[in-house]
Tab-separated table of C-alpha atoms in Angstrom:
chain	number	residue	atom	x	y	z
A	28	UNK	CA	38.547	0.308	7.414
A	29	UNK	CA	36.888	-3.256	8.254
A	30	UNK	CA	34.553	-1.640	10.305
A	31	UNK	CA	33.832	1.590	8.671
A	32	UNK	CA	30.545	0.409	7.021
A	33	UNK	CA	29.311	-1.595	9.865
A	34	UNK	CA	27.252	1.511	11.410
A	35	UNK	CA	24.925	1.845	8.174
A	36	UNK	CA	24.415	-2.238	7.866
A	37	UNK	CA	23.685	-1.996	10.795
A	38	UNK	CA	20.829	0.180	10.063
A	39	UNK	CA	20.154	-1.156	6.956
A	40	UNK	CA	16.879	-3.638	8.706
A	41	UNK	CA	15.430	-0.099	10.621
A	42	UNK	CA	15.572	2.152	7.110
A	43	UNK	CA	14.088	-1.154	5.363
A	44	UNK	CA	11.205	-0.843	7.810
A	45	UNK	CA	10.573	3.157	7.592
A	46	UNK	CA	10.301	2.054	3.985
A	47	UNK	CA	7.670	-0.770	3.846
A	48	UNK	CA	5.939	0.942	6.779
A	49	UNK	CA	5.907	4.180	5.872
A	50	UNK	CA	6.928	5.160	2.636
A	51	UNK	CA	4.985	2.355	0.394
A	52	UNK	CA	1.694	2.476	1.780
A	53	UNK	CA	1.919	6.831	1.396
A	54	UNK	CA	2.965	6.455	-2.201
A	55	UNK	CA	-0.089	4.315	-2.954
A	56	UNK	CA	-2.480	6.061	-1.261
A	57	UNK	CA	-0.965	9.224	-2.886
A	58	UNK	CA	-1.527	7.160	-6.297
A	59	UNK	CA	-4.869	6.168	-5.346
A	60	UNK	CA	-5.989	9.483	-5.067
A	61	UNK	CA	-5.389	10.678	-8.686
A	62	UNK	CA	-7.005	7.201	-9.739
A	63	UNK	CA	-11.585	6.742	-9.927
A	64	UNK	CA	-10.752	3.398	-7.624
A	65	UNK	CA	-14.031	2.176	-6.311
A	66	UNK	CA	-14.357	-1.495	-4.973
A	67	UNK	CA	-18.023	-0.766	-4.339
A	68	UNK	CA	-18.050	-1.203	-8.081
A	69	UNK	CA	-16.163	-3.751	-9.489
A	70	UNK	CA	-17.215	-2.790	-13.204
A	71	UNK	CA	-15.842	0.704	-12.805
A	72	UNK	CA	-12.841	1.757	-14.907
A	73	UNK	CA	-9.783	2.083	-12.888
A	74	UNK	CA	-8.241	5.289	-14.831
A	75	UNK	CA	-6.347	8.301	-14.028
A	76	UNK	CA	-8.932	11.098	-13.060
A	77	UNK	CA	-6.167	14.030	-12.113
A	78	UNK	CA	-7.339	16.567	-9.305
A	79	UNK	CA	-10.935	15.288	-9.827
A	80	UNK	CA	-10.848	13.643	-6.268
A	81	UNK	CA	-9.448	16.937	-4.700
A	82	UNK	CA	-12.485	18.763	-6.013
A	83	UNK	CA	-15.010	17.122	-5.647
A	84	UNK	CA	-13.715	17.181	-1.754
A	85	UNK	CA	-13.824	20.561	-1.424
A	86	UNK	CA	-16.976	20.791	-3.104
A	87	UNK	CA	-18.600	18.171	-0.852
A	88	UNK	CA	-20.715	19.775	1.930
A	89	UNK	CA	-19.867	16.545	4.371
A	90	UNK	CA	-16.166	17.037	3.971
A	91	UNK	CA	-16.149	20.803	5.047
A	92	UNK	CA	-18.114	19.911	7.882
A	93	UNK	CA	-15.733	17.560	8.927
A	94	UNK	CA	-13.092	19.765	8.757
A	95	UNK	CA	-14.966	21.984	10.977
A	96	UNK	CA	-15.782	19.439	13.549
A	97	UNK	CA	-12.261	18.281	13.709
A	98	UNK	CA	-11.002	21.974	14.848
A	99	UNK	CA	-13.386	21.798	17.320
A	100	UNK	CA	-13.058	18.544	18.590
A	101	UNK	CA	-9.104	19.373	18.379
A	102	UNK	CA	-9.245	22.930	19.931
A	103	UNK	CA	-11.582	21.681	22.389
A	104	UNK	CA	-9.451	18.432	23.647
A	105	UNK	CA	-5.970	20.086	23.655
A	106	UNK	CA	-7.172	23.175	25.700
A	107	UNK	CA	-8.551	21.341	28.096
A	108	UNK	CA	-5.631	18.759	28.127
A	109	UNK	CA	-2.962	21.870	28.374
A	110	UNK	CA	-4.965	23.598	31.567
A	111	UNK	CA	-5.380	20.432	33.425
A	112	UNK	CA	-2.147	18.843	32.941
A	113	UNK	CA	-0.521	22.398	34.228
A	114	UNK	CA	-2.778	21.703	37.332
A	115	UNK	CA	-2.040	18.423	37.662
A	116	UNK	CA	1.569	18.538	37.171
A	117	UNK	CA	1.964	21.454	39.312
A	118	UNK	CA	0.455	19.388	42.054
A	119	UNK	CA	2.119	16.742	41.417
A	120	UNK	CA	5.318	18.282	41.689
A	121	UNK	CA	4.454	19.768	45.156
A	122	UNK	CA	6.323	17.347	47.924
A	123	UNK	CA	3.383	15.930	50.312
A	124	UNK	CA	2.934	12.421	51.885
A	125	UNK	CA	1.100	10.404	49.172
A	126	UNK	CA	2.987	12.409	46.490
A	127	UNK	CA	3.899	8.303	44.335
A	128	UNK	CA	0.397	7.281	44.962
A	129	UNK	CA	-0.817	10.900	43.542
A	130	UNK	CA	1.339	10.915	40.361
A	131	UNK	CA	0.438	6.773	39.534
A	132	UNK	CA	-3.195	7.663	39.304
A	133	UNK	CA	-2.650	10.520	37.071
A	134	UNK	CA	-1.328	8.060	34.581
A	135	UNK	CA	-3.859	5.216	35.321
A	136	UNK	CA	-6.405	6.755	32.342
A	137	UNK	CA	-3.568	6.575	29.852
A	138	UNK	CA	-3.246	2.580	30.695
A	139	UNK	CA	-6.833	2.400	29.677
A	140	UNK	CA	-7.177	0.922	26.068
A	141	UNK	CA	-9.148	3.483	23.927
A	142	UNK	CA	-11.633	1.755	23.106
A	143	UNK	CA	-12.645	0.646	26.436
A	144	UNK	CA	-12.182	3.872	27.835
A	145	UNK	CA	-14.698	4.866	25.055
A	146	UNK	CA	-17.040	2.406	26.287
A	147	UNK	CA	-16.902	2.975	29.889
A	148	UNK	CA	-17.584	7.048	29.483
A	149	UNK	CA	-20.440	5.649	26.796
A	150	UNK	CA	-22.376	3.793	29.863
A	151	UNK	CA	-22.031	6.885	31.895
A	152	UNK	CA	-23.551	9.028	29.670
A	153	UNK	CA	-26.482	6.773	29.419
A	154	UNK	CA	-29.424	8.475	28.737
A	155	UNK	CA	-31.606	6.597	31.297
A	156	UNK	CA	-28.950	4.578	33.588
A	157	UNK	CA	-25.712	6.726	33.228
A	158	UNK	CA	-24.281	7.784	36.538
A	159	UNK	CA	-23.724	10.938	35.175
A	160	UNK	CA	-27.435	11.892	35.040
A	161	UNK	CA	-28.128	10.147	38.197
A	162	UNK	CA	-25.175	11.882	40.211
A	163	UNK	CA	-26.171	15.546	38.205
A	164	UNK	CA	-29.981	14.270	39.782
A	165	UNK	CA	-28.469	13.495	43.079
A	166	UNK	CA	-27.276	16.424	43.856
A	167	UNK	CA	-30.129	18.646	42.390
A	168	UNK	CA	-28.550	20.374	39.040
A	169	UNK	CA	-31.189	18.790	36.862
A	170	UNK	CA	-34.755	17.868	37.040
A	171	UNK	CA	-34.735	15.496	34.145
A	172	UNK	CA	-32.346	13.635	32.207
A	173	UNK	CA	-29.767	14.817	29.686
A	174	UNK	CA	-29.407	13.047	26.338
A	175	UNK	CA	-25.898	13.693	26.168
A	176	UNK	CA	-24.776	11.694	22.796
A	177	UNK	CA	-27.840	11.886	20.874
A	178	UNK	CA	-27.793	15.708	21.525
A	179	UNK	CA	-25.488	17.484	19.254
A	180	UNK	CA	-23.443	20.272	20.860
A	181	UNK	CA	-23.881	17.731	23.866
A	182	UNK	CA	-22.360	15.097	22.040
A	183	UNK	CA	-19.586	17.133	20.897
A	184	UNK	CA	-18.573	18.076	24.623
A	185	UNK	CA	-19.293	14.366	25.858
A	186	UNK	CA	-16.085	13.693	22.962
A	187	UNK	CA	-14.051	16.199	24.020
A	188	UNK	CA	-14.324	15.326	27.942
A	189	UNK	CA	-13.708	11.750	27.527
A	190	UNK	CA	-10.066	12.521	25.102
A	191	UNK	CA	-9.520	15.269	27.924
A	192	UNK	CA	-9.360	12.266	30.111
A	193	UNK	CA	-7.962	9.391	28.476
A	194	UNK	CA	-5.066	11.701	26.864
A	195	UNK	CA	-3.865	14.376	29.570
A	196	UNK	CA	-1.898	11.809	31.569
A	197	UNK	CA	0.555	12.288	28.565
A	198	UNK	CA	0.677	16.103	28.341
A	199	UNK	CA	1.143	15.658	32.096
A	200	UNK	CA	3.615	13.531	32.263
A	201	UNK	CA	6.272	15.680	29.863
A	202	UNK	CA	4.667	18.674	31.554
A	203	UNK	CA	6.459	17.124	35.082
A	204	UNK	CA	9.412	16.632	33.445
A	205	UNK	CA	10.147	19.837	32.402
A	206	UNK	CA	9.290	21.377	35.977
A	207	UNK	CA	11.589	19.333	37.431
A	208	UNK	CA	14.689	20.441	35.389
A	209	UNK	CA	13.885	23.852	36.838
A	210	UNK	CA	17.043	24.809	39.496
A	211	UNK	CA	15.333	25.690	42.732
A	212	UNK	CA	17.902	28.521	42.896
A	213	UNK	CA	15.835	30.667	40.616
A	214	UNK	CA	12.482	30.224	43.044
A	215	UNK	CA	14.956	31.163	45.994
A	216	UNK	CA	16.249	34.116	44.243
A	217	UNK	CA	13.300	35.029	43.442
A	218	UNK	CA	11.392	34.712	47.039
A	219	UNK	CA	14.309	36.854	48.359
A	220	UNK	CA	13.338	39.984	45.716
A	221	UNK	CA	9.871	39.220	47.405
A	222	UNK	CA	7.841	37.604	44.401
A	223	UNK	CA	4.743	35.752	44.803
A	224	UNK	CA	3.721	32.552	43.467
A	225	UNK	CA	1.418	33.871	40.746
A	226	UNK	CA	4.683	35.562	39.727
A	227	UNK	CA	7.110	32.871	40.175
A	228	UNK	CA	5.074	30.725	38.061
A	229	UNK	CA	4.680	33.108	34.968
A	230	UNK	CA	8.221	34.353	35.051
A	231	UNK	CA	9.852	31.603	35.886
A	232	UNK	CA	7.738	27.955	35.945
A	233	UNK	CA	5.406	29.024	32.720
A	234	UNK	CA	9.385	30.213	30.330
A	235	UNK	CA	11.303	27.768	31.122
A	236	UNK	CA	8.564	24.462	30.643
A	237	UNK	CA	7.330	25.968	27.320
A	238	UNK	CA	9.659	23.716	25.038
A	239	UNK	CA	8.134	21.119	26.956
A	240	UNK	CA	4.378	21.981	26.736
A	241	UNK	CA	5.404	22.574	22.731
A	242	UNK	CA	6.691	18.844	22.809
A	243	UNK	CA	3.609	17.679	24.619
A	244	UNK	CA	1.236	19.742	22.482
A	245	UNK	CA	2.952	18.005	19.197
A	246	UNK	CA	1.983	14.220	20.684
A	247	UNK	CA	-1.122	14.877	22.322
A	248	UNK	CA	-2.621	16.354	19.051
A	249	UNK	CA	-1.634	14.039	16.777
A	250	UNK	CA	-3.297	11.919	19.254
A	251	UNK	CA	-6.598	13.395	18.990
A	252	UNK	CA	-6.248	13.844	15.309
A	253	UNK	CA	-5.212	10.261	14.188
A	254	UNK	CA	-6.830	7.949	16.635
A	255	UNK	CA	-10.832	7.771	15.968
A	256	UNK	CA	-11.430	5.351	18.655
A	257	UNK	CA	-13.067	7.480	20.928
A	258	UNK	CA	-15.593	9.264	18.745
A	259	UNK	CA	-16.323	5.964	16.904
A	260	UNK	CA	-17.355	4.047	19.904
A	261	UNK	CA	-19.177	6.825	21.393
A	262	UNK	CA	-21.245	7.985	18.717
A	263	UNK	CA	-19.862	6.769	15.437
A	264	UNK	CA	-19.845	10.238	14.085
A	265	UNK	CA	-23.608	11.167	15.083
A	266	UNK	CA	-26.220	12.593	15.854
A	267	UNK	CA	-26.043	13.071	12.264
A	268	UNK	CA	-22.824	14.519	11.466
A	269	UNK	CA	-22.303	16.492	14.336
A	270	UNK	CA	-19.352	14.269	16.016
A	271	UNK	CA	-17.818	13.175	12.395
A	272	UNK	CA	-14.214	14.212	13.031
A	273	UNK	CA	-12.156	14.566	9.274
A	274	UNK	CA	-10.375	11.304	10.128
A	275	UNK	CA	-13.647	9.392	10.872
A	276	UNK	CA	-15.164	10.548	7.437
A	277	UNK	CA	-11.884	9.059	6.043
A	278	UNK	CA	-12.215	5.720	7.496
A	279	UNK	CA	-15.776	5.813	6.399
A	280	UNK	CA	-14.803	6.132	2.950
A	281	UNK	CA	-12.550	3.759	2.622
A	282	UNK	CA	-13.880	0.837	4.578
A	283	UNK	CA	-17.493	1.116	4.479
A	284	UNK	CA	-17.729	2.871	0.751
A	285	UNK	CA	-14.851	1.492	-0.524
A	286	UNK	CA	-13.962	4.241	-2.601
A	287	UNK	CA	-10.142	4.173	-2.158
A	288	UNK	CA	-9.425	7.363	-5.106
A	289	UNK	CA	-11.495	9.257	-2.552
A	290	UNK	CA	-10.145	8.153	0.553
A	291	UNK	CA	-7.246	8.178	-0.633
A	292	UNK	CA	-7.227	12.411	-1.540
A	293	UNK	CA	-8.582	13.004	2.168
A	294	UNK	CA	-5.240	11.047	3.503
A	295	UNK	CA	-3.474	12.661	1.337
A	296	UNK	CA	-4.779	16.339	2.725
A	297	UNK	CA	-4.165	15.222	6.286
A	298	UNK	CA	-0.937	14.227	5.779
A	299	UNK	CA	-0.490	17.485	4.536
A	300	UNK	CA	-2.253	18.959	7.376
A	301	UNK	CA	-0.148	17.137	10.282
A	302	UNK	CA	2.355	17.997	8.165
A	303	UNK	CA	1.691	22.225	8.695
A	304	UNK	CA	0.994	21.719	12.727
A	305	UNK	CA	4.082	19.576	13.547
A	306	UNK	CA	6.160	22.322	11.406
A	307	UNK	CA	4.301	25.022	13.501
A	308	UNK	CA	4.832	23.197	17.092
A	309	UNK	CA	8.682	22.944	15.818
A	310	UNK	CA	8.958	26.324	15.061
A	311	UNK	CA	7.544	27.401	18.112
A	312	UNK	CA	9.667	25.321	20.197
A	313	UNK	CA	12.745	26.413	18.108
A	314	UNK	CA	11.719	29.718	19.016
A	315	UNK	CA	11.752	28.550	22.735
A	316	UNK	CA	15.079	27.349	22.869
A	317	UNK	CA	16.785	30.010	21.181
A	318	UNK	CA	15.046	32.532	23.593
């Protein structure tokens, strides 16, 4: 009996965390959001305004077209993520001499800080000095050079790539995992009913790792949703809208126009939105397991 309480005051310091970190700063942004809150204007009457906020969201032109680019950017990143890192970690689960040297560069991009990362891929799509366009010249593909960010279905790919790069290391890296919990048994079995590899891998490799794409998928987007970093550096939403992601437009709104009843109402939505994909990866890796 002495000791039967010490578990939960023991996690009495990590709930009062979740709390302050988490739960406070939601329910005031979900206040702010039913509130006309606009620091911009420090005359403005700080009142209850309802769903006001919500509407005149999805009313706005700027916000649908965020939404918009922010499937794209997000489709875009995490297919290419999930069909390299089943490359990668497929070779990298191959035994060969070099194999530790192999499988520390794959992770080397995810060491990179964002923002530099940003930066870097930024100078080498350089309009006039990149060594993308010079390499592309090099070798003959093109005759002049490409205005990849200030072009904007150019700038939208430019995006993707670099997130493709700085974020697949991840996917990879649970990707490996899962292949090697795979019994060789099954691949023996299955060489000795005279399978090939394309059929190995879809019967066998491609089953078995799915709970741990699923697990992969659920970090790797939230990656790409949540952290702006990338897209900010790179082209700070531009050429005109065409790279403004939904979470960019956010931190537009509330640090550069200050209008925190706005900003807050788009939070609120992609909470709500995270919300719907994490229950869908779940579900699907429920699904998985159970199978």
């Amino acid at each position: 009996m002495r000791y039967k309480y010490l578990p939960y005051v023991l996690l009495i310091p990590m709930f009062v965390m979740i709390i302050v970190i988490v739960f406070i700063p939601l329910l005031t942004t979900l206040t702010y959001s039913f509130q006309s809150y606009q620091l911009s204007d420090p005359n403005a009457d700080r009142g209850f305004v309802g769903l006001e906020n919500y509407i005149s969201l999805f009313q706005s032109e700027r916000f649908r077209s965020s939404i918009v680019t922010s499937l794209i950017y997000i489709l875009g990143s995490v297919g290419g993520m999930l069909i390299l890192a089943l490359i990668t970690s497929q070779l990298a689960n191959q035994s060969f001499k070099g194999r530790s040297l192999f499988r520390a560069s794959i992770l080397l991009p995810w060491a990179v800080a964002p923002v530099v990362a940003a930066q870097a891929w930024k100078f080498m799509y350089d309009a006039d000095f990149g060594i993308i366009n010079q390499v592309l010249s090099g070798i003959g593909l093109i005759e002049r050079n490409i205005p990849w960010l200030v072009s904007d279905n150019l700038a939208m790919l430019s995006v993707v790539t670099t997130n493709i790069w700085k974020t697949t290391p991840l996917l990879t890296l649970i990707v490996i995992s899962g292949l090697q919990t795979i019994s060789k048994d099954l691949y023996e079995s299955a060489d000795m009913d005279g399978s090939n590899a394309w059929q190995k891998y879809f019967h066998i490799t491609l089953p078995l790792i799915k709970p741990f794409i699923m697990l992969g998928l659920i970090f790797t987007t939230l990656q790409t949703i949540n952290v702006i970093d990338i897209v900010y550096v790179m082209t700070g939403g531009g050429p005109g809208e065409a790279t403004e992601i939904f979470t960019l437009y956010n931190y537009k709104v509330f640090f550069q126009y200050l209008d925190f009843g706005l900003g807050g109402a788009m939070a609120v939505i992609g909470v709500i939105v995270v919300g719907i994909l994490i229950a869908f990866y779940v579900r699907g890796m429920s699904k998985n397991m159970d199978a």
